[in-house]
Amino acid sequence: MDGPRDPPEGPPEGAPGSGDDEYRSVVFDESFVRAARLQEYSAQERMADHAHPVRSRHVWARIGASRQVLVLILLITMAFGTAVYMGLRHPYEEPRPPTAEALRTTLVPLAPRDPVPGGISARELLDHSPAAQFRDGEEGINLPPARRTQHFSESLVMTALATAKEYTVKSALDRATLTGGAQRGVRLLLDPSQLDQFDRSFTKPVDDGRHAATGWLVRFDPTQIALADVPIRTQGTFSLTETTPGTLEVAADHTFVYAVHAVRAGGGQHAGEPGQGEDRASLFTVRRQMRFRFDRDDLQGHHVEVLQSHVQAGPQSCSADDAAYLRPLLAGQRAGTDRPADTDPYATGRESAALCGVMAPSAQPSLPKAS
């Protein structure tokens, strides 16, 4: 070959004489292009020269993220477990009211139309009275079957019923309580928030619907009345209702029949010798309707809230002051013509809850006629 010659269209751009000598140093001739070695890089080699679109985290950063996930799972598990535990331990528990309601009492003396029957022994009086079929003492205080409610188990229902029975026995059948003795056994059963009202009812008893000692329990003046040496006759029922998810109420309706007589001059407390104390015995009947309430704290602490007490008792005089003691009319006595004191609806001050009823002849013993 004679060497490179200019192409027909003229010398290449940048060749001498082309006017582009200043770019001649960067133009490759054909021999350089043919000698150039082409190399195809693999995908991995190509990626090695480029930054990743997402920067990889350090291995410890990945471990930290795993720890955060584990901690979150652990916290959720602990929270769920705590909720389940509290739900099982205190299901449906509601906030307890700060104080229990005050007891409201109604005392109704029952006055007989005729003289009070008596003149025979206390046992004969009982056998010839409507109480002849009643049971003796605590045997007449029977509980219904304990069945679970929507929010209270069978054992809690049984606790409420048993506590209501214990209150009934201690407040109406315990002879020390009946004869004006210590009322500690009754007091210990009360919800603590009712203790002030209970104590005031005994230090300053008054028939105002709230502070009558005989609204809490049955008792007689030990200087005037003694119990005959025969069992107290009893009959009645209990019923239970769930009033809220956090409270139970027990209604008690019982009739108690006491054989009583006047305290003898020697201070004897019961009739002993036939023909003396027993012959002067008479019957005194008390019908008592009570309403008790229990929340979960009461059930756990063996306490009761006494909400309502409605007492009918006779034979008594209508004018008898029975806030501190029940005052029976004894054998041969009459009620008289006294009536409750006038009530002035315009007067302010202490509320009067004076009521009186007539004792039906059928509620008194039917004495056998002398032959």
Coordinates of C-alpha atoms in Angstrom, one line a residue:
M1 CA 0.0 0.0 0.0
D2 CA 1.2 3.5 -0.8
G3 CA 0.1 4.7 2.6
P4 CA -3.0 6.5 3.7
R5 CA -4.7 8.6 1.2
D6 CA -7.4 11.1 1.6
P7 CA -10.9 9.8 1.1
P8 CA -12.8 10.9 -2.0
E9 CA -14.9 13.3 0.0
G10 CA -11.7 15.1 1.1
P11 CA -9.4 14.9 4.0
P12 CA -10.9 13.7 7.3
E13 CA -11.9 16.2 9.8
G14 CA -9.0 17.2 11.9
A15 CA -6.4 16.1 9.3
P16 CA -3.7 18.5 8.4
G17 CA -5.1 21.1 6.3
S18 CA -8.6 20.5 7.6
G19 CA -8.6 23.4 10.0
D20 CA -9.0 21.2 13.0
D21 CA -5.3 20.7 13.9
E22 CA -6.0 21.6 17.5
Y23 CA -8.1 18.3 18.0
R24 CA -5.7 16.0 16.1
S25 CA -4.1 14.8 19.3
V26 CA -7.4 13.1 20.4
V27 CA -8.3 11.4 17.2
F28 CA -7.6 7.6 17.0
D29 CA -6.4 6.2 13.8
E30 CA -7.7 2.9 12.4
S31 CA -4.8 0.8 13.7
F32 CA -5.4 2.0 17.3
V33 CA -9.1 1.1 17.1
R34 CA -8.4 -2.4 15.7
A35 CA -5.9 -3.0 18.4
A36 CA -8.3 -2.0 21.1
R37 CA -9.5 -4.9 23.3
L38 CA -13.1 -5.0 24.2
Q39 CA -14.1 -6.6 27.5
E40 CA -17.7 -7.3 28.7
Y41 CA -17.9 -7.1 32.5
S42 CA -20.2 -9.4 34.4
A43 CA -23.3 -8.0 36.3
Q44 CA -21.5 -8.5 39.6
E45 CA -18.4 -6.6 38.3
R46 CA -20.6 -3.8 37.0
M47 CA -22.4 -3.5 40.3
A48 CA -19.1 -3.4 42.2
D49 CA -18.4 0.0 40.7
H50 CA -21.8 1.5 41.7
A51 CA -23.3 2.4 45.1
H52 CA -26.3 0.3 46.2
P53 CA -29.6 2.2 46.0
V54 CA -30.3 1.2 49.7
R55 CA -27.4 1.2 52.1
S56 CA -27.0 -2.0 54.1
R57 CA -27.3 -1.6 57.8
H58 CA -24.6 -2.7 60.1
V59 CA -25.1 -6.2 61.6
W60 CA -25.5 -4.6 65.0
A61 CA -28.2 -2.3 63.7
R62 CA -30.1 -5.4 62.4
I63 CA -29.8 -7.0 65.8
G64 CA -31.1 -3.8 67.5
A65 CA -34.2 -3.8 65.3
S66 CA -34.8 -7.4 66.3
R67 CA -34.5 -6.5 69.9
Q68 CA -37.0 -3.7 69.6
V69 CA -39.5 -6.2 68.0
L70 CA -38.9 -8.7 70.8
V71 CA -39.4 -6.0 73.5
L72 CA -42.6 -4.8 71.8
I73 CA -44.0 -8.4 71.7
L74 CA -43.0 -8.9 75.4
L75 CA -44.8 -5.7 76.5
I76 CA -47.9 -6.7 74.6
T77 CA -47.9 -10.1 76.1
M78 CA -47.4 -8.7 79.6
A79 CA -50.2 -6.2 79.2
F80 CA -52.6 -8.9 77.9
G81 CA -51.6 -11.3 80.7
T82 CA -52.2 -8.6 83.3
A83 CA -55.7 -7.8 81.9
V84 CA -56.6 -11.5 81.9
Y85 CA -55.4 -11.9 85.5
M86 CA -57.3 -8.8 86.8
G87 CA -60.4 -9.9 84.9
L88 CA -60.3 -13.4 86.5
R89 CA -59.5 -12.1 90.0
H90 CA -62.0 -9.2 90.0
P91 CA -64.6 -9.9 87.2
Y92 CA -67.0 -7.1 86.5
E93 CA -65.8 -5.2 89.5
E94 CA -67.4 -1.7 89.9
P95 CA -66.1 1.2 91.9
R96 CA -67.5 0.9 95.4
P97 CA -69.6 3.8 96.7
P98 CA -67.7 5.9 99.3
T99 CA -70.2 5.1 102.0
A100 CA -73.1 2.8 102.6
E101 CA -76.6 4.1 102.7
A102 CA -78.0 5.0 106.1
L103 CA -80.4 2.5 107.6
R104 CA -84.1 3.6 107.4
T105 CA -86.4 2.1 110.0
T106 CA -90.1 2.0 110.5
L107 CA -91.5 0.9 113.9
V108 CA -95.2 0.0 114.1
P109 CA -96.6 -0.9 117.6
L110 CA -99.6 -3.2 117.5
A111 CA -102.2 -2.4 120.1
P112 CA -104.7 -5.1 121.2
R113 CA -108.4 -4.4 121.5
D114 CA -108.8 -6.7 124.5
P115 CA -106.7 -7.5 127.6
V116 CA -103.5 -9.5 126.8
P117 CA -104.1 -13.2 127.2
G118 CA -102.1 -15.0 129.9
G119 CA -102.6 -16.9 133.1
I120 CA -101.2 -20.2 131.9
S121 CA -97.6 -21.5 131.3
A122 CA -95.5 -20.0 128.5
R123 CA -95.4 -23.4 126.8
E124 CA -99.2 -23.7 126.8
L125 CA -99.5 -20.2 125.4
L126 CA -97.2 -21.0 122.5
D127 CA -99.1 -24.3 121.8
H128 CA -102.4 -22.4 121.7
S129 CA -101.1 -19.6 119.5
P130 CA -100.5 -19.2 115.7
A131 CA -96.8 -19.9 116.5
A132 CA -97.6 -23.5 117.5
Q133 CA -96.3 -24.7 114.1
F134 CA -93.2 -22.5 114.2
R135 CA -89.8 -24.0 114.8
D136 CA -87.7 -23.3 117.8
G137 CA -85.0 -20.6 117.6
E138 CA -82.4 -20.9 114.8
E139 CA -84.2 -24.0 113.4
G140 CA -86.7 -21.6 111.9
I141 CA -84.0 -19.5 110.1
N142 CA -83.6 -21.4 106.9
L143 CA -81.7 -20.4 103.8
P144 CA -82.8 -20.9 100.2
P145 CA -80.5 -22.9 97.8
A146 CA -77.5 -20.8 96.8
R147 CA -77.4 -20.4 93.0
R148 CA -74.9 -18.3 91.1
T149 CA -76.0 -15.1 89.5
Q150 CA -74.8 -13.4 86.3
H151 CA -71.8 -11.8 88.1
F152 CA -71.5 -13.7 91.4
S153 CA -70.4 -17.2 91.9
E154 CA -72.3 -19.7 94.0
S155 CA -69.8 -19.4 96.9
L156 CA -70.3 -15.6 97.0
V157 CA -74.0 -16.0 97.0
M158 CA -73.8 -18.5 99.8
T159 CA -71.6 -16.1 101.8
A160 CA -74.2 -13.3 101.4
L161 CA -77.0 -15.5 102.6
A162 CA -75.0 -17.0 105.5
T163 CA -74.0 -13.5 106.7
A164 CA -77.7 -12.3 106.5
K165 CA -78.7 -15.3 108.6
E166 CA -75.9 -14.7 111.1
Y167 CA -77.1 -11.1 111.5
T168 CA -80.7 -12.3 112.0
V169 CA -79.8 -14.8 114.6
K170 CA -77.5 -12.4 116.6
S171 CA -80.0 -9.5 116.4
A172 CA -83.3 -11.4 117.2
L173 CA -82.5 -14.7 118.9
D174 CA -79.4 -14.1 121.1
R175 CA -80.7 -13.8 124.7
A176 CA -77.9 -11.5 125.8
T177 CA -78.9 -9.1 123.1
L178 CA -82.6 -9.4 123.7
T179 CA -82.2 -8.5 127.4
G180 CA -80.4 -5.3 126.7
G181 CA -76.9 -6.7 127.0
A182 CA -73.9 -5.9 124.8
Q183 CA -74.6 -5.6 121.1
R184 CA -71.0 -6.2 120.0
G185 CA -71.8 -9.3 118.0
V186 CA -74.2 -7.3 115.8
R187 CA -71.9 -4.4 115.5
L188 CA -69.0 -6.5 114.3
L189 CA -71.1 -7.6 111.3
L190 CA -71.9 -4.1 110.0
D191 CA -70.1 -2.3 107.2
P192 CA -67.7 0.2 108.8
S193 CA -69.4 3.2 107.2
Q194 CA -72.6 2.4 109.2
L195 CA -71.0 2.2 112.7
D196 CA -71.5 5.9 113.5
Q197 CA -75.2 5.6 112.9
F198 CA -75.4 2.4 114.8
D199 CA -73.6 3.8 117.9
R200 CA -75.7 7.0 117.9
S201 CA -78.9 4.8 117.8
F202 CA -77.8 3.3 121.2
T203 CA -76.4 6.4 122.8
K204 CA -79.3 8.7 121.8
P205 CA -82.1 6.5 120.5
V206 CA -85.0 8.3 118.9
D207 CA -87.8 7.2 116.6
D208 CA -86.9 9.5 113.7
G209 CA -86.7 6.7 111.1
R210 CA -82.9 6.5 111.4
H211 CA -81.7 6.3 115.0
A212 CA -83.9 3.7 116.7
A213 CA -82.0 1.0 118.5
T214 CA -84.9 -1.4 117.9
G215 CA -84.5 -0.9 114.1
W216 CA -81.1 -2.7 114.3
L217 CA -82.1 -5.5 116.7
V218 CA -84.8 -6.7 119.1
R219 CA -84.3 -5.9 122.7
F220 CA -86.3 -5.4 125.9
D221 CA -85.7 -3.2 129.0
P222 CA -83.9 -5.6 131.4
T223 CA -85.3 -3.7 134.4
Q224 CA -88.9 -4.4 133.3
I225 CA -89.1 -7.5 131.1
A226 CA -87.6 -11.0 131.3
L227 CA -87.8 -13.9 128.9
A228 CA -89.6 -17.1 129.9
D229 CA -87.5 -20.2 129.9
V230 CA -88.9 -21.6 126.7
P231 CA -87.5 -21.4 123.1
I232 CA -88.3 -18.5 120.9
R233 CA -90.6 -19.6 118.0
T234 CA -89.4 -18.5 114.5
Q235 CA -90.6 -18.6 110.9
G236 CA -89.6 -16.7 107.8
T237 CA -87.8 -16.6 104.5
F238 CA -84.8 -15.1 102.7
S239 CA -84.5 -14.1 99.1
L240 CA -81.5 -12.9 97.1
T241 CA -81.3 -10.6 94.1
E242 CA -78.3 -9.2 92.1
T243 CA -79.1 -5.5 91.8
T244 CA -76.0 -4.4 90.0
P245 CA -72.9 -6.2 88.6
G246 CA -71.2 -5.3 91.9
T247 CA -73.9 -5.8 94.5
L248 CA -76.2 -8.4 96.0
E249 CA -79.3 -7.7 98.1
V250 CA -80.9 -10.1 100.5
A251 CA -84.5 -9.6 101.7
A252 CA -85.4 -11.2 105.0
D253 CA -89.0 -11.5 106.3
H254 CA -89.3 -13.3 109.7
T255 CA -91.7 -13.5 112.6
F256 CA -90.4 -14.1 116.1
V257 CA -92.6 -15.0 119.1
Y258 CA -91.3 -14.4 122.6
A259 CA -92.7 -15.6 125.9
V260 CA -92.2 -12.7 128.3
H261 CA -93.1 -11.7 131.9
A262 CA -92.4 -9.0 134.3
V263 CA -89.1 -9.0 136.2
R264 CA -89.8 -10.3 139.7
A265 CA -88.9 -8.2 142.8
G266 CA -86.0 -10.5 143.4
G267 CA -84.5 -9.7 140.1
G268 CA -85.2 -13.1 138.4
Q269 CA -84.7 -13.1 134.7
H270 CA -87.0 -16.0 133.7
A271 CA -90.0 -17.9 135.0
G272 CA -89.0 -20.8 137.1
E273 CA -91.6 -21.9 139.5
P274 CA -95.0 -23.1 138.2
G275 CA -97.8 -21.0 139.4
Q276 CA -95.7 -17.8 139.8
G277 CA -93.6 -16.5 136.9
E278 CA -95.0 -18.9 134.3
D279 CA -98.6 -18.0 135.1
R280 CA -97.9 -14.4 134.4
A281 CA -96.3 -15.0 131.0
S282 CA -97.6 -13.6 127.8
L283 CA -96.6 -13.7 124.2
F284 CA -95.0 -10.9 122.3
T285 CA -94.8 -11.1 118.5
V286 CA -92.3 -9.3 116.3
R287 CA -92.5 -9.3 112.5
R288 CA -89.3 -7.9 111.0
Q289 CA -88.7 -7.2 107.3
M290 CA -85.1 -6.4 106.6
R291 CA -83.1 -5.6 103.5
F292 CA -79.4 -6.2 103.4
R293 CA -76.8 -5.2 100.7
F294 CA -73.4 -6.8 100.0
D295 CA -70.7 -5.5 97.7
R296 CA -67.5 -7.5 97.0
D297 CA -65.6 -5.8 99.9
D298 CA -68.5 -6.7 102.3
L299 CA -68.3 -10.3 101.2
Q300 CA -64.6 -10.5 101.6
G301 CA -64.6 -8.7 105.0
H302 CA -67.7 -10.6 106.3
H303 CA -69.7 -7.4 106.6
V304 CA -73.3 -6.4 105.8
E305 CA -75.0 -3.1 105.0
V306 CA -78.4 -2.9 106.6
L307 CA -80.6 -0.7 104.3
Q308 CA -84.1 -1.1 105.6
S309 CA -85.9 -2.3 108.7
H310 CA -89.7 -2.5 109.0
V311 CA -90.8 -3.7 112.4
Q312 CA -94.3 -4.6 113.6
A313 CA -94.4 -5.6 117.3
G314 CA -97.2 -6.2 119.8
P315 CA -99.0 -6.2 122.0
Q316 CA -97.9 -2.6 122.8
S317 CA -99.5 0.7 123.5
C318 CA -99.6 3.1 120.7
S319 CA -97.9 5.7 122.8
A320 CA -95.0 3.4 123.8
D321 CA -91.6 4.9 123.3
D322 CA -90.0 1.9 121.5
A323 CA -86.9 3.5 120.0
A324 CA -84.6 2.2 122.8
Y325 CA -86.6 -0.9 123.9
L326 CA -89.7 -2.8 122.8
R327 CA -92.2 -2.4 125.6
P328 CA -94.7 -5.4 125.7
L329 CA -98.0 -5.2 127.4
L330 CA -98.1 -8.1 129.8
A331 CA -100.9 -10.6 130.7
G332 CA -104.1 -8.9 131.7
Q333 CA -103.0 -5.4 130.6
R334 CA -104.9 -3.2 128.1
A335 CA -103.7 -0.8 125.4
G336 CA -106.0 1.9 126.4
T337 CA -107.3 4.6 124.1
D338 CA -104.0 6.4 123.5
R339 CA -103.1 7.4 120.0
P340 CA -99.9 8.7 118.4
A341 CA -99.1 12.3 119.1
D342 CA -100.3 14.9 116.6
T343 CA -98.0 15.5 113.7
D344 CA -97.6 19.0 112.4
P345 CA -96.5 19.1 108.7
Y346 CA -95.5 22.7 109.1
A347 CA -93.2 22.1 112.0
T348 CA -89.4 21.9 111.3
G349 CA -86.8 19.9 113.2
R350 CA -86.9 16.2 114.0
E351 CA -88.9 14.0 111.7
S352 CA -91.6 12.0 113.3
A353 CA -92.1 8.4 112.2
A354 CA -94.9 7.6 114.7
L355 CA -97.2 4.8 113.5
C356 CA -99.6 2.4 115.2
G357 CA -101.7 -0.6 114.2
V358 CA -104.4 -2.8 115.8
M359 CA -103.4 -6.3 116.7
A360 CA -105.9 -8.8 115.2
P361 CA -107.5 -11.1 117.8
S362 CA -106.3 -14.1 115.6
A363 CA -102.7 -13.1 116.4
Q364 CA -103.2 -13.7 120.1
P365 CA -103.3 -17.1 121.9
S366 CA -106.7 -18.8 122.1
L367 CA -106.9 -19.8 125.7
P368 CA -108.9 -22.9 126.6
K369 CA -112.1 -22.1 128.4
A370 CA -112.3 -23.0 132.1
S371 CA -114.6 -26.0 132.7

